[in-house]
Short mmCIF file of C-alpha atoms (C1' of nucleotides) in Angstrom, two decimals:
data_model
loop_
_atom_site.label_atom_id
_atom_site.label_comp_id
_atom_site.label_asym_id
_atom_site.label_seq_id
_atom_site.Cartn_x
_atom_site.Cartn_y
_atom_site.Cartn_z
CA UNK A 1 26.22 38.32 20.08
CA UNK A 2 29.95 38.31 19.50
CA UNK A 3 31.07 38.92 15.93
CA UNK A 4 32.54 35.43 15.44
CA UNK A 5 29.41 33.85 16.87
CA UNK A 6 27.19 35.89 14.58
CA UNK A 7 29.27 34.79 11.63
CA UNK A 8 29.00 31.11 12.58
CA UNK A 9 25.28 31.48 13.17
CA UNK A 10 24.60 32.99 9.78
CA UNK A 11 26.89 30.64 7.94
CA UNK A 12 25.29 27.62 9.59
CA UNK A 13 21.90 28.83 8.41
CA UNK A 14 23.12 29.17 4.84
CA UNK A 15 24.66 25.72 4.83
CA UNK A 16 21.66 24.18 6.58
CA UNK A 17 19.28 25.59 3.97
CA UNK A 18 21.43 24.01 1.28
CA UNK A 19 21.72 20.60 2.95
CA UNK A 20 18.02 20.49 3.88
CA UNK A 21 17.11 21.31 0.28
CA UNK A 22 19.23 18.33 -0.79
CA UNK A 23 18.46 15.77 1.89
CA UNK A 24 15.24 16.94 3.50
CA UNK A 25 14.37 18.21 6.95
CA UNK A 26 15.88 15.17 8.67
CA UNK A 27 19.32 15.78 7.19
CA UNK A 28 22.35 14.84 9.29
CA UNK A 29 23.25 17.64 11.70
CA UNK A 30 26.82 16.35 11.72
CA UNK A 31 26.92 16.83 8.00
CA UNK A 32 25.67 20.39 8.29
CA UNK A 33 28.31 21.24 10.91
CA UNK A 34 30.99 19.54 8.83
CA UNK A 35 30.07 21.40 5.67
CA UNK A 36 29.92 24.65 7.60
CA UNK A 37 33.47 23.96 8.83
CA UNK A 38 32.34 24.23 12.41
CA UNK A 39 32.40 21.95 15.46
CA UNK A 40 29.27 19.95 16.17
CA UNK A 41 28.95 21.66 19.54
CA UNK A 42 28.78 25.02 17.82
CA UNK A 43 25.74 23.97 15.85
CA UNK A 44 24.11 22.81 19.09
CA UNK A 45 25.00 26.04 20.84
CA UNK A 46 23.16 28.08 18.23
CA UNK A 47 20.36 25.61 17.56
CA UNK A 48 19.87 23.37 20.60
CA UNK A 49 17.14 21.31 18.96
CA UNK A 50 16.52 20.44 15.36
CA UNK A 51 13.24 22.32 15.51
CA UNK A 52 15.04 25.53 16.43
CA UNK A 53 17.15 25.25 13.29
CA UNK A 54 14.10 24.44 11.20
CA UNK A 55 12.26 27.39 12.64
CA UNK A 56 15.09 29.73 11.73
CA UNK A 57 15.03 28.36 8.19
CA UNK A 58 11.27 28.54 7.81
CA UNK A 59 10.60 31.91 9.44
CA UNK A 60 11.62 33.81 6.33
CA UNK A 61 9.29 31.70 4.18
CA UNK A 62 6.45 32.03 6.64
CA UNK A 63 6.80 35.79 6.55
CA UNK A 64 6.61 35.67 2.78
CA UNK A 65 3.47 33.55 2.99
CA UNK A 66 1.87 35.98 5.41
CA UNK A 67 2.69 38.86 3.06
CA UNK A 68 1.28 36.89 0.14
CA UNK A 69 -1.94 36.30 2.05
CA UNK A 70 -2.22 40.04 2.61
CA UNK A 71 -1.86 40.75 -1.10
CA UNK A 72 -4.37 38.07 -2.03
CA UNK A 73 -6.94 39.52 0.36
CA UNK A 74 -7.42 42.32 -2.14
CA UNK A 75 -7.77 40.10 -5.20
CA UNK A 76 -11.01 39.65 -7.08
CA UNK A 77 -11.96 36.03 -6.44
CA UNK A 78 -11.91 34.87 -2.83
CA UNK A 79 -11.87 31.24 -3.94
CA UNK A 80 -8.97 31.67 -6.32
CA UNK A 81 -7.08 33.66 -3.71
CA UNK A 82 -7.35 30.79 -1.25
CA UNK A 83 -6.24 28.22 -3.81
CA UNK A 84 -3.32 30.36 -4.97
CA UNK A 85 -2.10 30.80 -1.41
CA UNK A 86 -2.40 27.09 -0.73
CA UNK A 87 -0.37 26.32 -3.84
CA UNK A 88 2.33 28.71 -2.62
CA UNK A 89 2.33 27.19 0.87
CA UNK A 90 2.72 23.68 -0.53
CA UNK A 91 5.65 24.81 -2.65
CA UNK A 92 7.33 26.35 0.39
CA UNK A 93 6.90 23.19 2.46
CA UNK A 94 8.27 21.13 -0.40
CA UNK A 95 11.49 23.13 -0.27
CA UNK A 96 12.06 21.55 3.16
CA UNK A 97 10.70 18.09 2.57
CA UNK A 98 9.59 16.26 5.64
CA UNK A 99 9.29 19.49 7.62
CA UNK A 100 5.52 19.44 7.28
CA UNK A 101 5.33 16.64 9.84
CA UNK A 102 7.06 18.80 12.47
CA UNK A 103 4.86 21.73 11.50
CA UNK A 104 1.65 19.82 11.98
CA UNK A 105 2.91 18.46 15.31
CA UNK A 106 3.92 21.96 16.41
CA UNK A 107 0.46 23.45 15.91
CA UNK A 108 -0.78 21.54 18.96
CA UNK A 109 2.40 21.81 21.04
CA UNK A 110 2.99 25.21 22.66
CA UNK A 111 6.48 24.10 23.72
CA UNK A 112 7.63 23.54 20.17
CA UNK A 113 10.03 26.06 18.70
CA UNK A 114 7.86 26.01 15.59
CA UNK A 115 4.62 26.69 17.45
CA UNK A 116 4.40 30.46 17.04
CA UNK A 117 5.49 30.43 13.41
CA UNK A 118 2.97 27.77 12.52
CA UNK A 119 0.19 29.61 14.29
CA UNK A 120 1.03 32.74 12.34
CA UNK A 121 0.91 30.79 9.14
CA UNK A 122 -2.36 29.14 10.03
CA UNK A 123 -3.78 32.60 10.78
CA UNK A 124 -2.71 33.80 7.33
CA UNK A 125 -4.52 30.92 5.70
CA UNK A 126 -7.53 31.31 7.95
CA UNK A 127 -8.04 34.93 6.87
CA UNK A 128 -8.29 33.80 3.24
CA UNK A 129 -10.54 30.88 4.16
CA UNK A 130 -12.93 33.11 6.10
CA UNK A 131 -13.22 35.58 3.23
CA UNK A 132 -13.90 32.72 0.82
CA UNK A 133 -16.53 31.33 3.16
CA UNK A 134 -18.23 34.71 3.54
CA UNK A 135 -18.38 35.18 -0.20
CA UNK A 136 -19.84 31.71 -0.58
CA UNK A 137 -16.79 30.39 -2.42
CA UNK A 138 -15.64 27.95 0.26
CA UNK A 139 -17.53 25.32 2.23
CA UNK A 140 -18.50 26.52 5.69
CA UNK A 141 -17.78 23.35 7.68
CA UNK A 142 -14.03 24.01 7.90
CA UNK A 143 -11.80 26.09 10.14
CA UNK A 144 -8.16 27.17 9.98
CA UNK A 145 -6.94 23.93 11.55
CA UNK A 146 -8.75 21.88 8.92
CA UNK A 147 -7.09 24.02 6.27
CA UNK A 148 -3.72 23.45 7.93
CA UNK A 149 -4.38 19.70 7.92
CA UNK A 150 -5.20 19.72 4.22
CA UNK A 151 -2.08 21.77 3.60
CA UNK A 152 -0.17 19.03 5.42
CA UNK A 153 -1.72 16.32 3.26
CA UNK A 154 -0.94 18.30 0.10
CA UNK A 155 2.65 18.92 1.17
CA UNK A 156 3.07 15.25 2.01
CA UNK A 157 1.80 14.27 -1.42
CA UNK A 158 4.19 16.73 -3.06
CA UNK A 159 7.08 15.16 -1.12
CA UNK A 160 6.47 11.67 -2.58
CA UNK A 161 8.66 11.22 -5.66
CA UNK A 162 6.55 8.35 -7.01
CA UNK A 163 3.50 10.62 -7.13
CA UNK A 164 5.24 13.49 -8.91
CA UNK A 165 3.29 12.97 -12.17
CA UNK A 166 0.07 13.10 -10.19
CA UNK A 167 0.97 15.95 -7.85
CA UNK A 168 -0.77 18.76 -9.73
CA UNK A 169 -3.91 16.76 -10.29
CA UNK A 170 -4.14 15.61 -6.69
CA UNK A 171 -3.67 19.21 -5.60
CA UNK A 172 -6.67 20.19 -7.73
CA UNK A 173 -8.78 17.38 -6.29
CA UNK A 174 -8.09 18.24 -2.65
CA UNK A 175 -7.99 22.01 -3.04
CA UNK A 176 -11.20 21.74 -5.02
CA UNK A 177 -12.86 20.02 -2.08
CA UNK A 178 -12.54 23.23 -0.08
CA UNK A 179 -14.53 25.22 -2.61
CA UNK A 180 -18.26 25.26 -2.04
CA UNK A 181 -20.56 22.90 -3.88
CA UNK A 182 -23.45 24.49 -5.76
CA UNK B 1 12.57 -24.60 5.98
CA UNK B 2 13.99 -26.30 9.06
CA UNK B 3 11.68 -26.53 12.05
CA UNK B 4 13.75 -24.20 14.26
CA UNK B 5 13.99 -21.67 11.44
CA UNK B 6 10.24 -21.76 10.87
CA UNK B 7 9.68 -21.16 14.55
CA UNK B 8 12.01 -18.14 14.58
CA UNK B 9 10.42 -16.78 11.43
CA UNK B 10 6.91 -16.93 12.82
CA UNK B 11 7.85 -15.64 16.23
CA UNK B 12 9.72 -12.71 14.69
CA UNK B 13 6.61 -11.80 12.75
CA UNK B 14 4.47 -11.85 15.87
CA UNK B 15 6.90 -9.70 17.81
CA UNK B 16 7.43 -7.34 14.86
CA UNK B 17 3.69 -6.75 14.55
CA UNK B 18 3.60 -5.84 18.21
CA UNK B 19 6.59 -3.52 18.12
CA UNK B 20 5.47 -1.83 14.89
CA UNK B 21 2.04 -1.22 16.40
CA UNK B 22 3.76 0.49 19.33
CA UNK B 23 6.56 2.40 17.62
CA UNK B 24 5.55 2.62 13.98
CA UNK B 25 6.98 1.16 10.81
CA UNK B 26 10.44 2.60 11.48
CA UNK B 27 10.79 0.74 14.77
CA UNK B 28 14.26 -0.47 15.78
CA UNK B 29 15.08 -3.82 14.19
CA UNK B 30 17.49 -4.49 17.04
CA UNK B 31 14.62 -4.04 19.44
CA UNK B 32 12.48 -6.52 17.51
CA UNK B 33 15.27 -9.13 17.50
CA UNK B 34 15.94 -8.53 21.18
CA UNK B 35 12.28 -8.90 22.17
CA UNK B 36 12.03 -12.01 20.03
CA UNK B 37 15.00 -13.45 21.94
CA UNK B 38 16.88 -13.96 18.71
CA UNK B 39 20.21 -12.77 17.32
CA UNK B 40 20.15 -9.73 15.06
CA UNK B 41 21.59 -11.80 12.24
CA UNK B 42 18.63 -14.15 12.44
CA UNK B 43 16.23 -11.32 11.80
CA UNK B 44 18.30 -10.30 8.77
CA UNK B 45 18.45 -13.87 7.51
CA UNK B 46 14.66 -14.07 7.41
CA UNK B 47 13.99 -10.48 6.41
CA UNK B 48 17.03 -9.07 4.60
CA UNK B 49 15.48 -5.62 4.19
CA UNK B 50 13.00 -3.73 6.32
CA UNK B 51 10.59 -3.75 3.39
CA UNK B 52 10.57 -7.54 3.35
CA UNK B 53 9.49 -7.61 6.98
CA UNK B 54 6.87 -4.95 6.36
CA UNK B 55 5.56 -6.87 3.40
CA UNK B 56 5.18 -10.00 5.49
CA UNK B 57 3.25 -8.00 8.08
CA UNK B 58 1.03 -6.22 5.58
CA UNK B 59 0.23 -9.11 3.24
CA UNK B 60 -2.42 -10.49 5.56
CA UNK B 61 -4.09 -7.08 5.80
CA UNK B 62 -3.90 -6.55 2.08
CA UNK B 63 -5.60 -9.86 1.51
CA UNK B 64 -8.36 -8.78 3.87
CA UNK B 65 -8.73 -5.52 1.98
CA UNK B 66 -8.97 -7.35 -1.32
CA UNK B 67 -11.65 -9.62 0.13
CA UNK B 68 -13.49 -6.60 1.50
CA UNK B 69 -13.43 -4.97 -1.93
CA UNK B 70 -14.99 -8.11 -3.37
CA UNK B 71 -17.82 -8.02 -0.86
CA UNK B 72 -18.43 -4.32 -1.41
CA UNK B 73 -18.69 -4.86 -5.16
CA UNK B 74 -22.09 -6.36 -4.54
CA UNK B 75 -23.41 -3.61 -2.27
CA UNK B 76 -26.13 -1.23 -3.29
CA UNK B 77 -24.40 2.14 -3.52
CA UNK B 78 -21.19 2.24 -5.55
CA UNK B 79 -20.22 5.55 -3.95
CA UNK B 80 -20.70 4.31 -0.42
CA UNK B 81 -18.84 1.09 -1.22
CA UNK B 82 -15.81 3.09 -2.36
CA UNK B 83 -15.86 5.30 0.72
CA UNK B 84 -16.28 2.35 3.06
CA UNK B 85 -13.32 0.54 1.50
CA UNK B 86 -11.18 3.66 1.72
CA UNK B 87 -12.04 4.02 5.39
CA UNK B 88 -10.98 0.43 5.97
CA UNK B 89 -7.73 0.89 4.04
CA UNK B 90 -6.84 3.99 6.06
CA UNK B 91 -7.45 2.09 9.29
CA UNK B 92 -5.18 -0.73 8.14
CA UNK B 93 -2.37 1.66 7.20
CA UNK B 94 -2.75 3.40 10.54
CA UNK B 95 -2.02 0.11 12.30
CA UNK B 96 1.50 0.35 10.82
CA UNK B 97 2.08 4.06 11.06
CA UNK B 98 4.61 5.44 8.69
CA UNK B 99 4.33 2.40 6.43
CA UNK B 100 2.23 4.35 3.95
CA UNK B 101 5.32 6.21 2.80
CA UNK B 102 7.03 2.94 1.81
CA UNK B 103 3.84 1.77 0.18
CA UNK B 104 3.50 4.84 -1.99
CA UNK B 105 7.18 4.58 -2.95
CA UNK B 106 6.77 0.89 -3.77
CA UNK B 107 3.99 1.43 -6.27
CA UNK B 108 6.48 2.95 -8.71
CA UNK B 109 9.42 0.69 -7.85
CA UNK B 110 9.23 -2.85 -9.30
CA UNK B 111 12.28 -3.85 -7.22
CA UNK B 112 10.55 -3.11 -3.93
CA UNK B 113 9.47 -6.06 -1.84
CA UNK B 114 6.18 -4.24 -1.36
CA UNK B 115 5.57 -3.66 -5.06
CA UNK B 116 3.33 -6.64 -5.85
CA UNK B 117 1.27 -6.30 -2.67
CA UNK B 118 0.67 -2.62 -3.27
CA UNK B 119 -0.31 -3.23 -6.86
CA UNK B 120 -2.82 -5.83 -5.71
CA UNK B 121 -4.26 -3.38 -3.23
CA UNK B 122 -4.42 -0.62 -5.80
CA UNK B 123 -6.27 -3.01 -8.10
CA UNK B 124 -8.80 -3.72 -5.37
CA UNK B 125 -9.46 -0.02 -4.92
CA UNK B 126 -9.54 0.57 -8.65
CA UNK B 127 -12.32 -1.95 -9.15
CA UNK B 128 -14.51 -0.05 -6.69
CA UNK B 129 -13.54 3.29 -8.23
CA UNK B 130 -14.42 2.14 -11.74
CA UNK B 131 -17.83 0.88 -10.65
CA UNK B 132 -18.52 4.17 -8.88
CA UNK B 133 -17.47 6.08 -11.98
CA UNK B 134 -19.68 3.99 -14.24
CA UNK B 135 -22.67 4.52 -12.02
CA UNK B 136 -21.98 8.26 -11.99
CA UNK B 137 -21.15 8.29 -8.28
CA UNK B 138 -17.46 9.18 -8.64
CA UNK B 139 -15.71 11.84 -10.69
CA UNK B 140 -14.28 10.50 -13.92
CA UNK B 141 -10.96 12.35 -13.96
CA UNK B 142 -9.27 9.91 -11.57
CA UNK B 143 -7.56 6.55 -11.91
CA UNK B 144 -6.39 3.92 -9.44
CA UNK B 145 -3.08 5.67 -8.85
CA UNK B 146 -4.87 8.88 -7.95
CA UNK B 147 -6.98 6.89 -5.52
CA UNK B 148 -3.84 5.34 -4.04
CA UNK B 149 -2.36 8.83 -3.64
CA UNK B 150 -5.44 10.06 -1.81
CA UNK B 151 -5.32 6.97 0.36
CA UNK B 152 -1.74 7.93 1.18
CA UNK B 153 -2.75 11.45 2.11
CA UNK B 154 -5.59 10.15 4.27
CA UNK B 155 -3.35 7.63 6.02
CA UNK B 156 -0.75 10.33 6.63
CA UNK B 157 -3.38 12.56 8.19
CA UNK B 158 -4.56 9.70 10.40
CA UNK B 159 -0.98 9.18 11.58
CA UNK B 160 -0.64 12.75 12.90
CA UNK B 161 -1.53 12.79 16.60
CA UNK B 162 -2.15 16.53 16.63
CA UNK B 163 -4.87 16.15 13.99
CA UNK B 164 -6.67 13.32 15.76
CA UNK B 165 -9.73 15.45 16.61
CA UNK B 166 -9.96 16.46 12.95
CA UNK B 167 -9.21 13.07 11.40
CA UNK B 168 -12.80 11.98 10.73
CA UNK B 169 -13.79 15.33 9.32
CA UNK B 170 -10.77 15.56 7.04
CA UNK B 171 -11.50 12.06 5.84
CA UNK B 172 -15.00 13.18 4.84
CA UNK B 173 -13.64 16.23 3.05
CA UNK B 174 -11.10 14.33 0.97
CA UNK B 175 -13.16 11.20 0.40
CA UNK B 176 -16.05 13.46 -0.54
CA UNK B 177 -13.91 15.02 -3.25
CA UNK B 178 -13.87 11.71 -5.09
CA UNK B 179 -17.64 11.59 -5.32
CA UNK B 180 -19.10 13.25 -8.39
CA UNK B 181 -20.43 16.78 -8.29
CA UNK B 182 -23.96 17.29 -9.44
"C1'" DA C 1 31.65 33.91 25.48
"C1'" DC C 2 32.31 30.91 22.50
"C1'" DC C 3 34.34 26.85 20.16
"C1'" DT C 4 35.98 22.00 19.81
"C1'" DG C 5 35.81 17.19 19.51
"C1'" DA C 6 35.80 13.10 22.33
"C1'" DA C 7 32.40 10.29 24.64
"C1'" DC C 8 27.99 7.93 25.17
"C1'" DA C 9 24.18 5.43 23.72
"C1'" DC C 10 21.95 4.39 20.04
"C1'" DC C 11 21.11 2.90 14.85
"C1'" DG C 12 21.28 -0.41 10.16
"C1'" DT C 13 23.98 -3.75 8.01
"C1'" DT C 14 27.55 -7.32 7.29
"C1'" DC C 15 30.03 -11.38 8.20
"C1'" DA C 16 33.38 -14.65 10.47
"C1'" DA C 17 32.81 -18.05 13.77
"C1'" DG C 18 30.22 -21.34 15.84
"C1'" DT C 19 26.37 -25.41 16.27
"C1'" DA D 1 21.31 -24.90 7.46
"C1'" DC D 2 20.92 -21.92 10.60
"C1'" DC D 3 22.20 -18.91 14.51
"C1'" DT D 4 25.09 -15.56 17.05
"C1'" DG D 5 27.14 -11.40 18.26
"C1'" DA D 6 31.16 -8.59 17.35
"C1'" DA D 7 32.49 -5.09 14.06
"C1'" DC D 8 31.84 -1.10 11.08
"C1'" DA D 9 30.13 3.20 9.87
"C1'" DC D 10 26.89 6.03 10.87
"C1'" DC D 11 23.43 8.88 14.05
"C1'" DG D 12 21.76 12.71 18.00
"C1'" DT D 13 23.18 14.72 22.12
"C1'" DT D 14 26.17 16.14 26.00
"C1'" DC D 15 29.98 18.16 28.15
"C1'" DA D 16 34.85 18.73 29.87
"C1'" DA D 17 38.59 21.13 28.13
"C1'" DG D 18 40.38 24.71 25.68
"C1'" DT D 19 40.79 29.91 23.63
#
DNA sequence: ACCTGAACACCGTTCAAGT
DNA sequence: ACCTGAACACCGTTCAAGT
């Protein structure tokens, strides 16, 4: 990549992260280009679809979540490890509100720019789920896709301003449902 | 209301229900007016904000849900009654996909056209929740707003095409979380 | 190679002009 | 009273013209 292109690319990502944090994942692309001081066509050259931009923004976070899952694998309680990771994943999604919808859609669409990233993330969660299931901490009638679905529901709840006072409690209720009943 | 106005009003509602069923709650208002064979200004005269139109569409369903809650009050198992009502409510919301977001927002916004309807619906759910709690069938650390939040999460899940194969199972997982642990 | 911005086809919303 | 559709300010997306 040419030096000026690289510079535009990186700057667009910085600005996009900022605007998406403010306005959500469906923020105006025109606005992003404007605030980056770049032509609209330049944004499209680097990120031909909105998903491609989102993927570039989320990849870093997904890598962090995968690393976190690795750490938690070694922790004492398999159940707590799963819950802690889920809490982290919800927080990440909330930093890009509305993105969870694209993520859930991408898991079943191999053509989506987000597909690979989301699969990686699901795999990270699955590893923690499986360990929790083997240790008897998590219910056994769930797979990684179910976990991803519940993550979606939790992230959606966290994105609703009117439910903010209830967000933590609702997290406990749903996350608690994954843990095995005696 | 003048006879011609009444006719436009009712016809707009019929067409809107159709278009919203096809395209979701964020369907194009222009499209609705066009398909109703009516000027765009006429739609706005009858339904000045999208929420007002949505409210008109949903009111009928909400009334049905309230009636259903009344019937279920008399059923044998308080836990099953709550679950059955929740299933019904999710199905209703799914008939207007995307509307659940406005509904959840409206519950905390007295200025919303949907506010009263959503409060009524929450009350219907609350009555079933309270009975289930009193009979020991439901966990006691939840109120009607929590139930409404879970309904939102369930409706959101049902609206995601990629999770369709998992929808019933995820409903059981989340709805099951409301029922009391032994 | 890469960038720009006009152009196109859409929105939601308002409002002067008509009947 | 009520209806109409042009007008305005926005979108996402494409692409000819520039450097």
